[in-house]
mmCIF file of C-alpha atoms in Angstrom:
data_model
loop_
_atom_site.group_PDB
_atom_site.id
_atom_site.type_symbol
_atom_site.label_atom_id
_atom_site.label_comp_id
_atom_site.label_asym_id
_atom_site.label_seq_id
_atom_site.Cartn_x
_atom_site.Cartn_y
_atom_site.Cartn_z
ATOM 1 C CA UNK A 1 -18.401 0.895 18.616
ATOM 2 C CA UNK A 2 -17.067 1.339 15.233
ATOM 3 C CA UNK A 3 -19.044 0.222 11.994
ATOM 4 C CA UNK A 4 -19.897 -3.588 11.498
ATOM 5 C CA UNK A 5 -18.017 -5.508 9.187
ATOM 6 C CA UNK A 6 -19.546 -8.627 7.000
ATOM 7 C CA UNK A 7 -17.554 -7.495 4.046
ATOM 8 C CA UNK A 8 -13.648 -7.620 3.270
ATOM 9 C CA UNK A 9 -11.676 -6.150 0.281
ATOM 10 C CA UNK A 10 -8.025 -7.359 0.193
ATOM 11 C CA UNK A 11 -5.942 -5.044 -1.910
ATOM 12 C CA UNK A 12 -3.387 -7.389 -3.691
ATOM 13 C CA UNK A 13 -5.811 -10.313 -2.719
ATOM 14 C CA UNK A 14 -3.543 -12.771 -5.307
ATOM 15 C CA UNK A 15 -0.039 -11.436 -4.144
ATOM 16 C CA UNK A 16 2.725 -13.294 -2.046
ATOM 17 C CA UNK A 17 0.663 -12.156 2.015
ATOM 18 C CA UNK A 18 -2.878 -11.564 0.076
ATOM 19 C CA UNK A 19 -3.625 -15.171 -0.959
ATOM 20 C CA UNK A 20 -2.743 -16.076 2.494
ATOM 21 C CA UNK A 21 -4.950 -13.324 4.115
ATOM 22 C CA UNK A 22 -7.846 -14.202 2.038
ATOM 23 C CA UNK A 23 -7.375 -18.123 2.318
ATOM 24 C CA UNK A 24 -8.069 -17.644 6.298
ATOM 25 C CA UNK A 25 -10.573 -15.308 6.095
ATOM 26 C CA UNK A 26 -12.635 -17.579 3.763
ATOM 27 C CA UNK A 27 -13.215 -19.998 6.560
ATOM 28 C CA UNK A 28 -15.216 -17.506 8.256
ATOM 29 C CA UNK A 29 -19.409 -17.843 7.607
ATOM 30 C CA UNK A 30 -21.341 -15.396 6.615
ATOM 31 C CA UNK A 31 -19.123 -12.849 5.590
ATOM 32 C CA UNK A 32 -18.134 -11.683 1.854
ATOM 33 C CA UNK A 33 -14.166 -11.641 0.745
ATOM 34 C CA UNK A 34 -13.425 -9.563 -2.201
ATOM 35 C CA UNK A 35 -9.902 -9.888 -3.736
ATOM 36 C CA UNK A 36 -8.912 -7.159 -5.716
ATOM 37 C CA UNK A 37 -6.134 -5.956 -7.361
ATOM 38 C CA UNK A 38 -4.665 -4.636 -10.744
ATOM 39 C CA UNK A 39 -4.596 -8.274 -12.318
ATOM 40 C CA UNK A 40 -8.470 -9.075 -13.353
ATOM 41 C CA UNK A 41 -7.407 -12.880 -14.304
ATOM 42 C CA UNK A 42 -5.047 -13.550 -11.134
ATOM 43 C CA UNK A 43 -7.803 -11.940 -8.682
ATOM 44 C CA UNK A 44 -10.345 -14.417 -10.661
ATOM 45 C CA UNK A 45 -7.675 -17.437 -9.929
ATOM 46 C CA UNK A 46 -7.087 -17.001 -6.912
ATOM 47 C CA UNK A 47 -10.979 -16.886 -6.294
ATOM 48 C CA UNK A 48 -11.650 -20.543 -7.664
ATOM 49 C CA UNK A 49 -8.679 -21.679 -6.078
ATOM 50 C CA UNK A 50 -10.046 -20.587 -2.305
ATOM 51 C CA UNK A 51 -13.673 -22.038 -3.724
ATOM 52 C CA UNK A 52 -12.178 -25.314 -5.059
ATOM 53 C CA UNK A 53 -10.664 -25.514 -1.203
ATOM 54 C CA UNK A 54 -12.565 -25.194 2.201
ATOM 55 C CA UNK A 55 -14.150 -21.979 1.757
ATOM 56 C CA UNK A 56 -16.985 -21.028 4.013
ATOM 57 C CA UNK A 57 -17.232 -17.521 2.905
ATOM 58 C CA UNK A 58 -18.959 -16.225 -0.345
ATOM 59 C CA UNK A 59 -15.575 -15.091 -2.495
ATOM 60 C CA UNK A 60 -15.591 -12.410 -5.288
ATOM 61 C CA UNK A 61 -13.149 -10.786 -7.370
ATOM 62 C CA UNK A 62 -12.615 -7.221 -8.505
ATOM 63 C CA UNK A 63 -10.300 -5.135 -10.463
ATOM 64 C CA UNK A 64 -9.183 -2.243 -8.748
ATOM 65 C CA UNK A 65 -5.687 -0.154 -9.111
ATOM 66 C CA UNK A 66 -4.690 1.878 -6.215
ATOM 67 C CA UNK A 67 -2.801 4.450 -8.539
ATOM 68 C CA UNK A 68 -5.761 5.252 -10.844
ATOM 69 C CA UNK A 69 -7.423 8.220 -10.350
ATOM 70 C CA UNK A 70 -11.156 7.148 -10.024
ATOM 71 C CA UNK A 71 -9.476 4.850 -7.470
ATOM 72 C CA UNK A 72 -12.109 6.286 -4.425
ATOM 73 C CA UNK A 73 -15.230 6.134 -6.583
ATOM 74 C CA UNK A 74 -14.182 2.375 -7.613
ATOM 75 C CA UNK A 75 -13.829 1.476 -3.928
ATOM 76 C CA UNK A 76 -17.358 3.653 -3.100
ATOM 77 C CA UNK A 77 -18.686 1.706 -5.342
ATOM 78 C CA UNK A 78 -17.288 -2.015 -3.909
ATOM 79 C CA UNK A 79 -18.848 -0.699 -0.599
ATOM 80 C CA UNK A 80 -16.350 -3.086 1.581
ATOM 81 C CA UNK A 81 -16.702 -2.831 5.445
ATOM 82 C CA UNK A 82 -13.085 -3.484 5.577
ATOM 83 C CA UNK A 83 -9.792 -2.953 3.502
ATOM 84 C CA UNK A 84 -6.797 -5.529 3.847
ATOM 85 C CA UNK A 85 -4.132 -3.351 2.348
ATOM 86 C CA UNK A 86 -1.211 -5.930 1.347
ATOM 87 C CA UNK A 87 -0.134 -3.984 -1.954
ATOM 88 C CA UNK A 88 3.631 -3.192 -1.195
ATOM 89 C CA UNK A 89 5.918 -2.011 -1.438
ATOM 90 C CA UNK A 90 5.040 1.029 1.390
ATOM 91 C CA UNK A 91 7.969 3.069 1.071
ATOM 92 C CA UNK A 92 7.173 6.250 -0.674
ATOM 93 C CA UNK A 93 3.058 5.333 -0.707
ATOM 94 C CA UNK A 94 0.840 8.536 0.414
ATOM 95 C CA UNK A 95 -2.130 7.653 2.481
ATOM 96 C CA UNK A 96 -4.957 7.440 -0.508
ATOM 97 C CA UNK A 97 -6.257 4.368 0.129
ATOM 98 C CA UNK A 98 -6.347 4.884 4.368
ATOM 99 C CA UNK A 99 -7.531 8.316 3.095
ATOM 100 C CA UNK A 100 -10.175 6.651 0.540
ATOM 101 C CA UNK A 101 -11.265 3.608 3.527
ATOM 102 C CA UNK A 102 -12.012 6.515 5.553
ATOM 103 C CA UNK A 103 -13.990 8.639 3.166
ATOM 104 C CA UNK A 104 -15.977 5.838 2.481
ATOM 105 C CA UNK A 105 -16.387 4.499 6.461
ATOM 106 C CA UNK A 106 -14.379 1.250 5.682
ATOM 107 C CA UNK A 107 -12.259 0.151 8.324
ATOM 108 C CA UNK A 108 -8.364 -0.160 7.358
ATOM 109 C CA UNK A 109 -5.717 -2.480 8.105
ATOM 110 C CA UNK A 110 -2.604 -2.860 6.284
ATOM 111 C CA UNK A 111 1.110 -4.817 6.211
ATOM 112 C CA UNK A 112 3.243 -2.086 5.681
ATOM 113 C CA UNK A 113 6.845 -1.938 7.111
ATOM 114 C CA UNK A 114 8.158 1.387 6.102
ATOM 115 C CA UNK A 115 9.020 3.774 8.834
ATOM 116 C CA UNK A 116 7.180 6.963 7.910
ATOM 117 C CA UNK A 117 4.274 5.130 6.667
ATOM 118 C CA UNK A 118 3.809 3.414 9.787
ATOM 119 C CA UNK A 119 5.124 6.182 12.626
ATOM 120 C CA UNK A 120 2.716 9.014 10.556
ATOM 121 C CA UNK A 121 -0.381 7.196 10.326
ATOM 122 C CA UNK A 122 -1.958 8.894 13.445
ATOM 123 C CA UNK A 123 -2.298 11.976 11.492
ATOM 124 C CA UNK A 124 -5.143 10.383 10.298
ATOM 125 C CA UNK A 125 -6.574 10.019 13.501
ATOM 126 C CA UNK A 126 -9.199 12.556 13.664
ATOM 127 C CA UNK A 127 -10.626 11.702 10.570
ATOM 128 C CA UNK A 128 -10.696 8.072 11.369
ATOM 129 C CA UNK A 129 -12.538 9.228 14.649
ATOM 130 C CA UNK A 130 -15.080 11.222 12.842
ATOM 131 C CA UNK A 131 -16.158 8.870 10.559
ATOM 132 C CA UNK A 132 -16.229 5.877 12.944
ATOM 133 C CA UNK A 133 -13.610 3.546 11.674
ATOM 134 C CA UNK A 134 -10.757 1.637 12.528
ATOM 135 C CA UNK A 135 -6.927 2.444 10.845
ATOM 136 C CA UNK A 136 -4.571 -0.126 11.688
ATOM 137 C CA UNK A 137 -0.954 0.308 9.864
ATOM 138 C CA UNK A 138 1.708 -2.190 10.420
ATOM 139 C CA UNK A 139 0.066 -5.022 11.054
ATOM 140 C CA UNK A 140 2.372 -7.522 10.093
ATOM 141 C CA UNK A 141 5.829 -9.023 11.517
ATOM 142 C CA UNK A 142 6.932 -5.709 12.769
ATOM 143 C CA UNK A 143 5.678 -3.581 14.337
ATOM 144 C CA UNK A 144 2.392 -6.306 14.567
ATOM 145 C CA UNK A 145 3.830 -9.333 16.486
ATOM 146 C CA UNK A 146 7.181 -7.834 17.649
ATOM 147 C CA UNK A 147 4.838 -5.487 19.814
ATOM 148 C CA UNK A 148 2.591 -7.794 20.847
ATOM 149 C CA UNK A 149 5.522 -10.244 22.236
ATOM 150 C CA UNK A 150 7.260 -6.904 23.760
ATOM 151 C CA UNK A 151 4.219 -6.168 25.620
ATOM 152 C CA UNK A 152 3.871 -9.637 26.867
ATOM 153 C CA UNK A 153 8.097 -9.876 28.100
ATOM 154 C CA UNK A 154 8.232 -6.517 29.363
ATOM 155 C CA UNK A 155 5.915 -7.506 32.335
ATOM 156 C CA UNK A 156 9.519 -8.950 33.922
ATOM 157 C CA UNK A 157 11.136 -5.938 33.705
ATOM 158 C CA UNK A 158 11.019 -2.895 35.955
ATOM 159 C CA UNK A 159 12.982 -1.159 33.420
ATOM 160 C CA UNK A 160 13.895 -2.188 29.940
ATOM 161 C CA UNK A 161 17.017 -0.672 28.889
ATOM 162 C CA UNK A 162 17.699 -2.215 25.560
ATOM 163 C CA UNK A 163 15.520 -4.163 22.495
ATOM 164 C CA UNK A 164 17.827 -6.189 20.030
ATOM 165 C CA UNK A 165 15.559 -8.319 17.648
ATOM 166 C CA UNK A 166 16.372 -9.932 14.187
ATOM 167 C CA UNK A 167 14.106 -11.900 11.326
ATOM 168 C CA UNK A 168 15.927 -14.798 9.353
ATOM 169 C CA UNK A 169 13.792 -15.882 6.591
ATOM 170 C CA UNK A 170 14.503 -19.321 5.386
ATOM 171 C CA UNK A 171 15.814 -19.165 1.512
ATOM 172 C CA UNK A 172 13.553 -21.735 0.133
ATOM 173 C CA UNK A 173 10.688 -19.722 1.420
ATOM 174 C CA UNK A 174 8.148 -17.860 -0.690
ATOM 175 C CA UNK A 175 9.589 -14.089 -1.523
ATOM 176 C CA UNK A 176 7.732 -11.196 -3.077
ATOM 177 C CA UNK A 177 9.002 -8.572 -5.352
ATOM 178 C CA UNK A 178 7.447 -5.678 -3.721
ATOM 179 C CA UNK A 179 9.710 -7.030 -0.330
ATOM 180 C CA UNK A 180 13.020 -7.176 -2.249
ATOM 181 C CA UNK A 181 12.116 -3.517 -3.572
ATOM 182 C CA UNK A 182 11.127 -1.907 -0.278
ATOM 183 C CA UNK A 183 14.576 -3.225 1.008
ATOM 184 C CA UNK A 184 16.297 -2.065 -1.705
ATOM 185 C CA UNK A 185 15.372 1.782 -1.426
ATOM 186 C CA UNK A 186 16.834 2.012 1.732
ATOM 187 C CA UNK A 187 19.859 0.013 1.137
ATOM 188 C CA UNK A 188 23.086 1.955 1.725
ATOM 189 C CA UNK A 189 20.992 4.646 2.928
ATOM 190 C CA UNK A 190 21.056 6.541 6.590
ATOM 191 C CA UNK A 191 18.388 6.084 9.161
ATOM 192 C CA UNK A 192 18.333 7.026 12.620
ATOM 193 C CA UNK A 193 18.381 4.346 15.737
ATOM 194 C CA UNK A 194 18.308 4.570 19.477
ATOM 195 C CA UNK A 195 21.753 3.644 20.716
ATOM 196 C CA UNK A 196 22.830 4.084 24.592
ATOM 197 C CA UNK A 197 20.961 6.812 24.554
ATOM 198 C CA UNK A 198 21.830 8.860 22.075
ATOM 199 C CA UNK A 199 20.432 9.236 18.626
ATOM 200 C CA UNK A 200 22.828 7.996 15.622
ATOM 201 C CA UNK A 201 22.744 7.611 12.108
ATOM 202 C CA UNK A 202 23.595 3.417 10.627
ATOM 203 C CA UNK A 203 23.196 2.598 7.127
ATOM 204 C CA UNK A 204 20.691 -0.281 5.296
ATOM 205 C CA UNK A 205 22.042 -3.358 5.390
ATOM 206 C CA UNK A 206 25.467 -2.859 6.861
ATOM 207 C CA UNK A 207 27.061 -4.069 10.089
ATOM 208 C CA UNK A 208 26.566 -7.794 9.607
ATOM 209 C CA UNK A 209 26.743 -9.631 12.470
ATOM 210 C CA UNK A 210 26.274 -13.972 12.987
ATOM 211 C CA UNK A 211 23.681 -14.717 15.153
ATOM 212 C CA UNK A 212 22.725 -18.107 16.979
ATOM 213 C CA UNK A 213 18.739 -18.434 16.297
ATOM 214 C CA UNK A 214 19.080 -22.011 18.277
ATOM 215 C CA UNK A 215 19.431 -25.272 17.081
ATOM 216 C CA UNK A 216 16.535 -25.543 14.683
ATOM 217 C CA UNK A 217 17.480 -22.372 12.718
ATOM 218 C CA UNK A 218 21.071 -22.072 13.436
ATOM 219 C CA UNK A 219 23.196 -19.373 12.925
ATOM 220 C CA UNK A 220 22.217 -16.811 10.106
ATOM 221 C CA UNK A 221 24.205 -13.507 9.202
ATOM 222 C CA UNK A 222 22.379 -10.013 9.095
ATOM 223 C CA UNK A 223 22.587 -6.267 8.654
ATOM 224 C CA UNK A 224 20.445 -3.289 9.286
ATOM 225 C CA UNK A 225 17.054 -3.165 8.446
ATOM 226 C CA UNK A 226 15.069 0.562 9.012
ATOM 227 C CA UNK A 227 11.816 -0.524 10.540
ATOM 228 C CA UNK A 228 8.747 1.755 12.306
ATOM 229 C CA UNK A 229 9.615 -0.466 15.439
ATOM 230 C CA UNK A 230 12.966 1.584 15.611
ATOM 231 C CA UNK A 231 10.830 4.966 16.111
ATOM 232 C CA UNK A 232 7.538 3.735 17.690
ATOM 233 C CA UNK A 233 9.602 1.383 20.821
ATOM 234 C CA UNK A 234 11.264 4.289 22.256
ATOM 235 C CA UNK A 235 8.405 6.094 23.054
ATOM 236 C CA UNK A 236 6.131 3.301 24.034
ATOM 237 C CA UNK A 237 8.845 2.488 26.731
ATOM 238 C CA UNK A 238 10.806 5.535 28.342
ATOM 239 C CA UNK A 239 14.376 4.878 29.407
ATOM 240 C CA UNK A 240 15.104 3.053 27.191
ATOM 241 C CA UNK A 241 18.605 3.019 25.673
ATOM 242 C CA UNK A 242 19.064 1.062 22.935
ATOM 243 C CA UNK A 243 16.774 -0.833 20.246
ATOM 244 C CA UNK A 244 18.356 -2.371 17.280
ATOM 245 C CA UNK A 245 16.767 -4.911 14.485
ATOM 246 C CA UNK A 246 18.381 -6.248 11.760
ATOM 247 C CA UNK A 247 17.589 -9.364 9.168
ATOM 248 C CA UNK A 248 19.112 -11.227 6.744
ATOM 249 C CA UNK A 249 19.186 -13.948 4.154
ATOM 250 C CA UNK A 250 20.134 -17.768 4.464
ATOM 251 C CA UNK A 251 22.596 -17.804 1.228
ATOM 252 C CA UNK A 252 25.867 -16.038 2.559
ATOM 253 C CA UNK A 253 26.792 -15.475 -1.127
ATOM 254 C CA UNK A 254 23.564 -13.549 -1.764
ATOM 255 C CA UNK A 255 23.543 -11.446 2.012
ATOM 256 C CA UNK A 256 27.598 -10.089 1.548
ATOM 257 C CA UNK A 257 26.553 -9.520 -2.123
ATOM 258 C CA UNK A 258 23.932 -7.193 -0.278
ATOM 259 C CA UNK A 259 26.022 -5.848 1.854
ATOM 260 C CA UNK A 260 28.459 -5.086 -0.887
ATOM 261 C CA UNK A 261 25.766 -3.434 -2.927
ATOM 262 C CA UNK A 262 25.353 -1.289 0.011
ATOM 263 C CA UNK A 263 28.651 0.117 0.609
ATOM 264 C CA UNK A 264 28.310 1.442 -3.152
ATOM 265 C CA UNK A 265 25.333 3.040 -2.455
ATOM 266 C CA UNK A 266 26.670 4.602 1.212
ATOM 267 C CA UNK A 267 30.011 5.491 -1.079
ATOM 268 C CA UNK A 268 27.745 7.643 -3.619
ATOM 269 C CA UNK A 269 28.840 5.222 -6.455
ATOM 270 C CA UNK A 270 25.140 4.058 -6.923
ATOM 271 C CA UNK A 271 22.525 6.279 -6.040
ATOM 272 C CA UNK A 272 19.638 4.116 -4.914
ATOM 273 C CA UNK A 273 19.145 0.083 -6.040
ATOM 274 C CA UNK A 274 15.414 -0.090 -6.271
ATOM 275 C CA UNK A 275 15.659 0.667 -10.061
ATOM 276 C CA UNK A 276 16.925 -2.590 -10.506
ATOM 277 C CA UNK A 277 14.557 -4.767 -8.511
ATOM 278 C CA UNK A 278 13.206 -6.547 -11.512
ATOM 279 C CA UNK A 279 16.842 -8.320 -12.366
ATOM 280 C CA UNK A 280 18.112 -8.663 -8.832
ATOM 281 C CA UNK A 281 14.775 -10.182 -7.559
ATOM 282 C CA UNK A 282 15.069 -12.603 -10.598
ATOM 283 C CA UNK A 283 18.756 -12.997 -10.205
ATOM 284 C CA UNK A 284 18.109 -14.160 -6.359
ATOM 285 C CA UNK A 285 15.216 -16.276 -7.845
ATOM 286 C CA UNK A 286 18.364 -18.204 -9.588
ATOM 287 C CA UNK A 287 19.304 -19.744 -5.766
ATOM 288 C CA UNK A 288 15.810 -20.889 -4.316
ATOM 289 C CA UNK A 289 16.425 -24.338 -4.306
ATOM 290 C CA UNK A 290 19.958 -24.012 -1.894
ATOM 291 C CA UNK A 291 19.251 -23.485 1.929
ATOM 292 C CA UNK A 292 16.569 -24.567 4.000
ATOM 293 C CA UNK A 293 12.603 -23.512 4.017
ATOM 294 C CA UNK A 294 13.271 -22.905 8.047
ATOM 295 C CA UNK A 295 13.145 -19.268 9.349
ATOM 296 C CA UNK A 296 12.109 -17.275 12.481
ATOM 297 C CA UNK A 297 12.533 -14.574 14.723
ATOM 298 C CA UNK A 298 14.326 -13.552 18.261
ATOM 299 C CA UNK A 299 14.198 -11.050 20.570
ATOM 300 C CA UNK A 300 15.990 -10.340 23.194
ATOM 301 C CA UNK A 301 15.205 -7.823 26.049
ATOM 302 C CA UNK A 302 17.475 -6.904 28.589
ATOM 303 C CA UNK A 303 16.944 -4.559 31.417
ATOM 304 C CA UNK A 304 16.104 -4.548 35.467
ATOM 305 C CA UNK A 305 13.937 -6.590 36.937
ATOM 306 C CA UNK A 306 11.951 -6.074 39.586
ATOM 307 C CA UNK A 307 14.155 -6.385 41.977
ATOM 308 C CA UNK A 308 16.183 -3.931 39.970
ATOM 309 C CA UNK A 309 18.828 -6.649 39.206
ATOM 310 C CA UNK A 310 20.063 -7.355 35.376
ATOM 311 C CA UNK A 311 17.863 -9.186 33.708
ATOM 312 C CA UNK A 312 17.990 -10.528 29.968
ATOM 313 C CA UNK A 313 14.944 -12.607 28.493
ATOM 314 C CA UNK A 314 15.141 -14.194 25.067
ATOM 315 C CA UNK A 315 11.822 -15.259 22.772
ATOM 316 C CA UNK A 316 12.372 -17.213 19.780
ATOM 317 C CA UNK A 317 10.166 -18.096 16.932
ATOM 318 C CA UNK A 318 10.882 -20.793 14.567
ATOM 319 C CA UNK A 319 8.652 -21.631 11.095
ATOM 320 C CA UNK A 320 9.550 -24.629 9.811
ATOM 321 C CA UNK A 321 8.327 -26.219 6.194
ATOM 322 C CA UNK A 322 8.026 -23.109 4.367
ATOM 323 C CA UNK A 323 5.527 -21.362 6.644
ATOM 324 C CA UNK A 324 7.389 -18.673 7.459
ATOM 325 C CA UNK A 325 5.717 -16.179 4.649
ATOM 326 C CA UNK A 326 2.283 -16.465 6.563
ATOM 327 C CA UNK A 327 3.986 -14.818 10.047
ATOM 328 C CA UNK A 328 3.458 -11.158 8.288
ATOM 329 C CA UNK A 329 -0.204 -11.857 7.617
ATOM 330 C CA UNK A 330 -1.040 -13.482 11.365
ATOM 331 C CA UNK A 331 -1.546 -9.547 12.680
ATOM 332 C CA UNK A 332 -3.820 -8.634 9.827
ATOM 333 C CA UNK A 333 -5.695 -12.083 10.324
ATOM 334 C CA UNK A 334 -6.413 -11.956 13.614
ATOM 335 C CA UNK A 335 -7.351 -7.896 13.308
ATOM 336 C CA UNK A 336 -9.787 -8.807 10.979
ATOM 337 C CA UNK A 337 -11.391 -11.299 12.773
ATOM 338 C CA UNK A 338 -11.786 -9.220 15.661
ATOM 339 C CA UNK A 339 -13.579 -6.202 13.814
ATOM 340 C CA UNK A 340 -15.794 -8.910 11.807
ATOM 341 C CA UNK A 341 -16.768 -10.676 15.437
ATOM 342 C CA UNK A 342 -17.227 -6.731 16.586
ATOM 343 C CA UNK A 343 -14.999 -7.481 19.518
ATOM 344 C CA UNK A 344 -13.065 -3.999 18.768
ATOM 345 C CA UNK A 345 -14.926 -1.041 20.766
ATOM 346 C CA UNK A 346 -12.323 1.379 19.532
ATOM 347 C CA UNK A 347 -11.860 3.736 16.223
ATOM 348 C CA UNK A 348 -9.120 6.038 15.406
ATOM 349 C CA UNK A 349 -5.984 5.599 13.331
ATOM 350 C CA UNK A 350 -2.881 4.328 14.721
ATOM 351 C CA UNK A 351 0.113 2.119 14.482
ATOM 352 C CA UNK A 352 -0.185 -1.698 15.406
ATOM 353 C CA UNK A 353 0.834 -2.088 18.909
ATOM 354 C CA UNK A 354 0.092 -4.382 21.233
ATOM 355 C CA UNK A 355 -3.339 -4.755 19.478
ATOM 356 C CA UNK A 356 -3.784 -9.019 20.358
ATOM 357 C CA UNK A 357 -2.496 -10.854 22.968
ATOM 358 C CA UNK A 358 0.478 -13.919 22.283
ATOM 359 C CA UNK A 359 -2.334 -16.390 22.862
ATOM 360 C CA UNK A 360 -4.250 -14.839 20.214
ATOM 361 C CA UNK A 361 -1.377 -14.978 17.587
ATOM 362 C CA UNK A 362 -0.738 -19.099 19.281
ATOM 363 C CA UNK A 363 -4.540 -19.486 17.609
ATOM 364 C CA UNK A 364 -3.577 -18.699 14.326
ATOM 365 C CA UNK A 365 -0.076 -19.960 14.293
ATOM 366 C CA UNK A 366 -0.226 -23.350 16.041
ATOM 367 C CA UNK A 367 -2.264 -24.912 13.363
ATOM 368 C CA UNK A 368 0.287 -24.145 10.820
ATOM 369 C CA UNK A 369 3.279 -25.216 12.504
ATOM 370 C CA UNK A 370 4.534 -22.127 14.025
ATOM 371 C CA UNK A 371 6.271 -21.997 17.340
ATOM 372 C CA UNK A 372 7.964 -20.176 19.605
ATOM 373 C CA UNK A 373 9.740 -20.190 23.039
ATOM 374 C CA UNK A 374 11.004 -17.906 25.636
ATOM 375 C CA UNK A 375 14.349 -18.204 27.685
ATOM 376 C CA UNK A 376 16.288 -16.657 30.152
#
């Protein structure tokens, strides 16, 4: 049993997923949420706001900068049982604050999406072990939920042979900077997938493709999107052949603009895009109010079943009213409230897969709207 947990430091605690992190976990009595960041004034908003609302927890606020170098002795000091890591973007982040939690004997949790970040976090296993705690990376949309709903499909299958899953945000929906830049490093840039087999190189958001989400969503375009899911799936599930994700954005005029940008950088004509975030994050800013606040998710799973015919299963989830920016922070939500009700018997560091069960996720998601459903 790892250590107990009755107090919770979000890292970016005022950002786009923190506020939404720390707005659930408030609800929860007896325990102590501290939201921290760089910002002393937003960290200090965002506090009365949660205090002004249904709060059942006792809310603080604390300055704290994950690049400074008295960065462990300031978190020593806050004494947190657990860190809520939300302060993107991931790519290119070392491991001081999982590092730091685990100095300290804080448990760790965070939302990163970057490959390397998320595949390489289990060589921080043994010192996660040692000291007791729990290291959870990836908690979020991938590889979070898209495990957790793999886990619960793959049941069907006596073999699964290929994973093809996409994410279409709605346009209207709430958007981070730190998300735009983490896309932006690796757009136009190589990464390796699984394809029949074989390992190949693709390139950040390039081969767009139309896909049907169903009748809520509709069709939405999208292009390649380098994920830990693409790394961590085929070895959780041998023989498999393919597994392919991709997302994209509502506005065709802003995805193909994307797409362009890519080519450049795949051409050698621009070396990387994330220099720019600041005026392409504002210039995309310029279009919120076109499209629709509606966005989700599908995956589809094909493979033998176990009658070893061809079988092909489908899973759709749909966010409608501008909910879909709290589906990244459902993993971390529900993580946390399993360490804080001590219902985790495990420590060690790790990436999040197949951590909660669908019905556990349903808990959290129902009440805001959230659905999903699963066809053949």
């Amino acid at each position: 049993m790892g250590k107990a947990v009755g107090r919770v430091l979000i890292l970016g605690g005022y950002g786009n997923f923190g506020k939404r992190i720390a707005a659930r976990l408030s609800r929860i009595d007896g325990i102590n949420v501290l939201i921290a960041g760089r910002n002393p004034d937003k960290a200090d908003e965002t506090c009365r706001n949660l205090q002004n609302s249904a709060s059942h927890a006792t809310l603080d606020s604390a300055a704290i900068d994950i690049e400074s170098p008295d960065f462990l002795e300031k978190l020593r000091a806050l004494a947190p049982d657990l860190v809520i890591h939300t302060s993107g973007p991931f790519q290119r982040q070392d491991y001081r604050v999982p590092e730091a939690c685990i100095a300290i004997s804080s448990h760790y949790i965070d939302l990163a999406d970057d490959r390397r970040f998320v595949c390489d976090i289990a060589s921080l296993n043994k010192q996660a072990v040692e000291n007791g705690v729990l290291v959870i990376s990836g908690a979020s949309s991938v590889p979070g939920l898209s495990s957790t709903v793999i886990e619960s499909l793959a049941k069907q299958f006596s073999q699964l042979e290929e994973i093809d899953f996409a994410i279409a945000p709605g346009n209207k929906a709430e958007r981070g900077e730190a998300t735009v830049r983490g896309i932006l490093s690796y757009t136009g840039h190589p990464f390796t997938v699984l394809r029949e087999g074989k390992w190949v190189e693709q390139y950040g958001w390039m081969d767009p493709r139309r896909l049907n989400f169903g009748k809520v969503i509709g069709k939405r375009w999208l292009a390649n999107i380098d994920i830990p899911d693409l790394e961590l799936f085929p070895d959780r599930y041998p023989g498999i052949k393919s597994v392919n994700f991709q997302a994209g954005i509502e506005l065709p005029l802003i995805h193909f603009s994307m797409v362009f940008m890519a080519q450049l950088a795949k051409l050698g004509l621009v070396k990387s895009w994330e220099s720019l975030t600041v005026p392409i994050f504002r210039f995309s800013e310029l279009f919120k109010s076109f499209g629709t606040d509606v966005g989700g998710m599908r995956i589809n799973l094909t493979g033998l079943d176990n009658m070893q015919r061809p079988k092909s299963v489908s899973w759709t989830l749909v966010a409608e009213n501008g909910v879909g920016p709290y589906i990244p922070t459902i993993s971390a939500i529900i993580l946390a409230k399993k360490l804080i009700a001590g219902e985790f018997d495990t420590v060690g560091a790790s990436a999040c897969l197949g951590l909660f069960t669908l019905d556990e996720f349903d808990t959290e998601a129902s009440p805001l709207g959230i659905y999903h459903e699963t066809s053949e």
